[in-house]
Coordinates of C-alpha atoms in Angstrom, one line a residue:
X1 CA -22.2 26.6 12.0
X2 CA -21.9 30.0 11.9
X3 CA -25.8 30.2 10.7
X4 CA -26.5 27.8 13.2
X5 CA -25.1 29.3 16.3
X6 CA -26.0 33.1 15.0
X7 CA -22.3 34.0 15.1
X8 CA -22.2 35.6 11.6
X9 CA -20.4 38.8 13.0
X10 CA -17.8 36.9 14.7
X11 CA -14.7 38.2 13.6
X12 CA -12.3 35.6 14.4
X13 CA -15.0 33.0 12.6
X14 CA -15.0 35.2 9.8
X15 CA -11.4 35.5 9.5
X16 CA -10.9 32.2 9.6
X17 CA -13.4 30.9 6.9
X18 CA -11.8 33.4 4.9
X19 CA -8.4 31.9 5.1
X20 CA -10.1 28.6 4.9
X21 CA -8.0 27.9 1.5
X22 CA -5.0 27.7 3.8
X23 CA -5.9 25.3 6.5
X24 CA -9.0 23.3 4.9
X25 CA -7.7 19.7 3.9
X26 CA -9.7 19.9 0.2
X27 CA -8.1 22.7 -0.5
X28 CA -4.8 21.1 0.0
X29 CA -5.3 18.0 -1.7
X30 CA -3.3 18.9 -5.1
X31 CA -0.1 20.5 -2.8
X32 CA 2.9 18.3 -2.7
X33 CA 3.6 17.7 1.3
X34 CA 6.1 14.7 0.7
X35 CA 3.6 12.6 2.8
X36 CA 3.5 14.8 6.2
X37 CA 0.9 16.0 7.9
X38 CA 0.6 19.0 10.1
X39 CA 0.1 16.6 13.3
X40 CA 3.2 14.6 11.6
X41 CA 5.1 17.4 11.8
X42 CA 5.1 17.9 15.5
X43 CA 5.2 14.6 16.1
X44 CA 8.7 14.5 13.7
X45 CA 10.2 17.1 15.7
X46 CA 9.1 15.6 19.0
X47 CA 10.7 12.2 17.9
X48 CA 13.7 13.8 16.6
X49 CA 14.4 14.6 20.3
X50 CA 13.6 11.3 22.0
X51 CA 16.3 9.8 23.8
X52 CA 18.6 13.3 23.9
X53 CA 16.4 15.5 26.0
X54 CA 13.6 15.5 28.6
X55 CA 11.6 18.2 30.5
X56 CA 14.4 18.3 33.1
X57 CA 16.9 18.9 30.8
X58 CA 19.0 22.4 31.2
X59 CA 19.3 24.9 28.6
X60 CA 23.2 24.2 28.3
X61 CA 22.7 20.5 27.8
X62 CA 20.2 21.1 26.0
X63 CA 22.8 22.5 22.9
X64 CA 24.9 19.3 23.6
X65 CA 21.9 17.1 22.8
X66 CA 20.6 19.0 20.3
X67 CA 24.1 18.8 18.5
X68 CA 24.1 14.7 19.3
X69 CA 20.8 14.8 17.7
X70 CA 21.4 16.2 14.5
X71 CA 24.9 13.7 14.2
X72 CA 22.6 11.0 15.1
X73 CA 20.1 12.0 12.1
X74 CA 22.5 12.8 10.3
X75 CA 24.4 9.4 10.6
X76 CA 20.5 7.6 9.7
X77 CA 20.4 9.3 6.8
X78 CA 24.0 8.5 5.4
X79 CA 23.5 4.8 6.3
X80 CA 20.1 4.9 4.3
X81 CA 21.5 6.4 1.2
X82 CA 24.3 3.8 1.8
X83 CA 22.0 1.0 1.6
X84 CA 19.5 2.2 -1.1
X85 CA 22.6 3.0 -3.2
X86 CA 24.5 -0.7 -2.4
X87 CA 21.2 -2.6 -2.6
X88 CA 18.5 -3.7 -4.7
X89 CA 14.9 -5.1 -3.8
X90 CA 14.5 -8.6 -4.2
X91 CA 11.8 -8.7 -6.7
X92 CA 9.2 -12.2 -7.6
X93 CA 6.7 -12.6 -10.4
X94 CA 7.7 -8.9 -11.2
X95 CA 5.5 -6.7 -13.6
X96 CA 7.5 -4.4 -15.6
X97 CA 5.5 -1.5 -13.6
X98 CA 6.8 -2.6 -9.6
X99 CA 10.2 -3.7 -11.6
X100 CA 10.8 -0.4 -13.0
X101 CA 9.5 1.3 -9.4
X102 CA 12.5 -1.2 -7.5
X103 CA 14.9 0.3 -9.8
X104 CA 14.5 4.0 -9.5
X105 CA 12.7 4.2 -5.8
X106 CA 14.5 4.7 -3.1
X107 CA 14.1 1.6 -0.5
X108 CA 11.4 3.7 1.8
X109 CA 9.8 4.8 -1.3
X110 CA 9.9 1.6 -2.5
X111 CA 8.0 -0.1 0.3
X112 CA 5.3 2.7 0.1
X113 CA 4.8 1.8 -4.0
X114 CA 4.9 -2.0 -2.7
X115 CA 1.8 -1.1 -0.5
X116 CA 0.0 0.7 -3.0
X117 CA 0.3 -2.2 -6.0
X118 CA -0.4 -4.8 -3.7
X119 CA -3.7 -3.0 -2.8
X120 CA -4.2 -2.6 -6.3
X121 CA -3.6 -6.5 -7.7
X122 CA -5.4 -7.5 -4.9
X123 CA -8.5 -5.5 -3.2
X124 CA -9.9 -3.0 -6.0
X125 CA -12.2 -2.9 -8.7
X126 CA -14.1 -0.2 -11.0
X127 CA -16.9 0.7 -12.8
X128 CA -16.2 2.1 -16.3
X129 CA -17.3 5.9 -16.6
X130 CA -16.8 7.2 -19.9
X131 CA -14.4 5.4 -22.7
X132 CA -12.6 6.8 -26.0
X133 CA -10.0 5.5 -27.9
X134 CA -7.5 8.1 -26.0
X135 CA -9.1 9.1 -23.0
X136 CA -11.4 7.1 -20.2
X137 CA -12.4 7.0 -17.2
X138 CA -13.3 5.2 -14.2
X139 CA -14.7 4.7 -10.3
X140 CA -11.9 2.7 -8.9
X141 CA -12.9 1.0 -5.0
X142 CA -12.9 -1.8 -3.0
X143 CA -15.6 -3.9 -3.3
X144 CA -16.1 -4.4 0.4
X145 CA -17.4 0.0 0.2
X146 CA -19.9 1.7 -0.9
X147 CA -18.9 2.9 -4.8
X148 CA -20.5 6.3 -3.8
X149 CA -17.0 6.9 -1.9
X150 CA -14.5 5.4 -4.8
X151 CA -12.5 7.6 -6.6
X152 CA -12.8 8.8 -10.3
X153 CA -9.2 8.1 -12.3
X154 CA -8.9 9.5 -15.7
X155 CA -6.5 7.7 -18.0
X156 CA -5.6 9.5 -21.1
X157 CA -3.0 7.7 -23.7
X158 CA -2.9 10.3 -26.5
X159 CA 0.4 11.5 -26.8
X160 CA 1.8 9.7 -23.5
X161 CA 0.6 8.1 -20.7
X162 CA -1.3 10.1 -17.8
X163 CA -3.4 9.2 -15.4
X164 CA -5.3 11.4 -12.8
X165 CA -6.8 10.0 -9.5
X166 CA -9.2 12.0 -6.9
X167 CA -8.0 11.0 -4.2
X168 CA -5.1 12.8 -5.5
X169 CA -2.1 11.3 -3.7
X170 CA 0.7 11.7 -6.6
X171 CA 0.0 15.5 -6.0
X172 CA 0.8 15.5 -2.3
X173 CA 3.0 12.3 -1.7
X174 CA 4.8 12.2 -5.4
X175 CA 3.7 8.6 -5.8
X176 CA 0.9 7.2 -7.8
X177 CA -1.8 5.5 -5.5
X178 CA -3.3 2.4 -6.0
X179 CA -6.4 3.3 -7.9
X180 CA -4.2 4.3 -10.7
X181 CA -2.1 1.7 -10.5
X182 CA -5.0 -0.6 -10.5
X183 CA -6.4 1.1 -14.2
X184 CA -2.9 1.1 -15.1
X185 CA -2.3 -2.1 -15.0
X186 CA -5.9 -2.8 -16.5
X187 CA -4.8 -0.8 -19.2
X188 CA -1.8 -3.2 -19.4
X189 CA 0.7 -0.6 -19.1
X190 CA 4.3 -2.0 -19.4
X191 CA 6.2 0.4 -18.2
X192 CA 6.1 3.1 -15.2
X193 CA 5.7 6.4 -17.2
X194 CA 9.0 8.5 -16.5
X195 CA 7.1 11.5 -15.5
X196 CA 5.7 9.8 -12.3
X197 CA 9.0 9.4 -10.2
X198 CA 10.7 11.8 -9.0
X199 CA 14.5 12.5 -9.8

């Protein structure tokens, strides 16, 4: 762009494709966000609000709310880890791999990993890459798109289980996506590899 529309000595341009490591989403891919999203964030904070305060609202009410606010949050949260402690998901035709997830996820957790292996037992497929006896990989998709945009997943069983994906979603969400699920399971792993969930 900035060849294109013979801005090269724009400073501002310049100084921000220079920083370009800090706000360009590929360079971000491997940082752990716990699933937000710079829109999400605004969006959180706006939400967080809803129901307690309005444009009209005055600055001195506006403390009162706020402190309602952060009770009522707070409150959410406590009846959440209530639940999650007091409950477990009721599990069908479990695989030891969404068995293992249901015992150590947290229920919202939980529900995301549900998501992610039902994609995976249901809508993906791959083309094999490279094999060894310890290390291969794979194009992992769904059939229905173009295998040009699937993502590349690197199992390796050497010494343990890892796996690897592209699209790299255990890096910034801390939960393994479906394509490695998918070659997981192909790989008939029994077990969800302790390294992948969190404490």
């Amino acid at each position: 762009m900035r060849i294109k529309y013979e801005v090269k000595s724009n400073c501002w341009l310049n100084d921000m494709y220079n920083q370009r490591i800090h706000w360009a989403k590929p360079f971000l891919k491997d940082i752990f966000f716990a699933g937000m999203t710079t829109t999400g964030r605004s969006e959180s904070i706006n939400s967080f609000f809803d129901g307690f305060v309005n444009s009209r609202t005055m600055l001195n009410e506006f403390i009162v709310q706020y402190d309602k606010a952060v009770e009522s949050r707070r409150a959410a949260e406590e009846d959440e880890d209530f639940k999650t402690m007091n409950s477990r998901p009721i599990l069908s035709l479990v695989h030891p791999i969404k068995a293992k997830a249901g015992q150590f996820y947290t229920r919202k957790m939980f529900d995301t990993f549900k998501k992610e292996w039902t994609e995976a037992i249901t809508n993906l497929t791959h083309d094999t890459i490279t094999k060894t006896t310890e290390e291969s990989t794979y194009r992992v998709g769904q059939l229905d798109v173009d295998n040009k945009y699937w993502c590349i997943v690197t199992f390796c069983s050497l010494n343990q289980v890892s796996i690897t994906c592209s699209c790299s979603m255990y890096e910034t969400n801390e939960i393994l996506c479906k394509h490695s699920l998918y070659v997981m399971k192909k790989k008939h792993v029994q077990e969800l590899p302790n390294q992948y969930i969190l404490p």
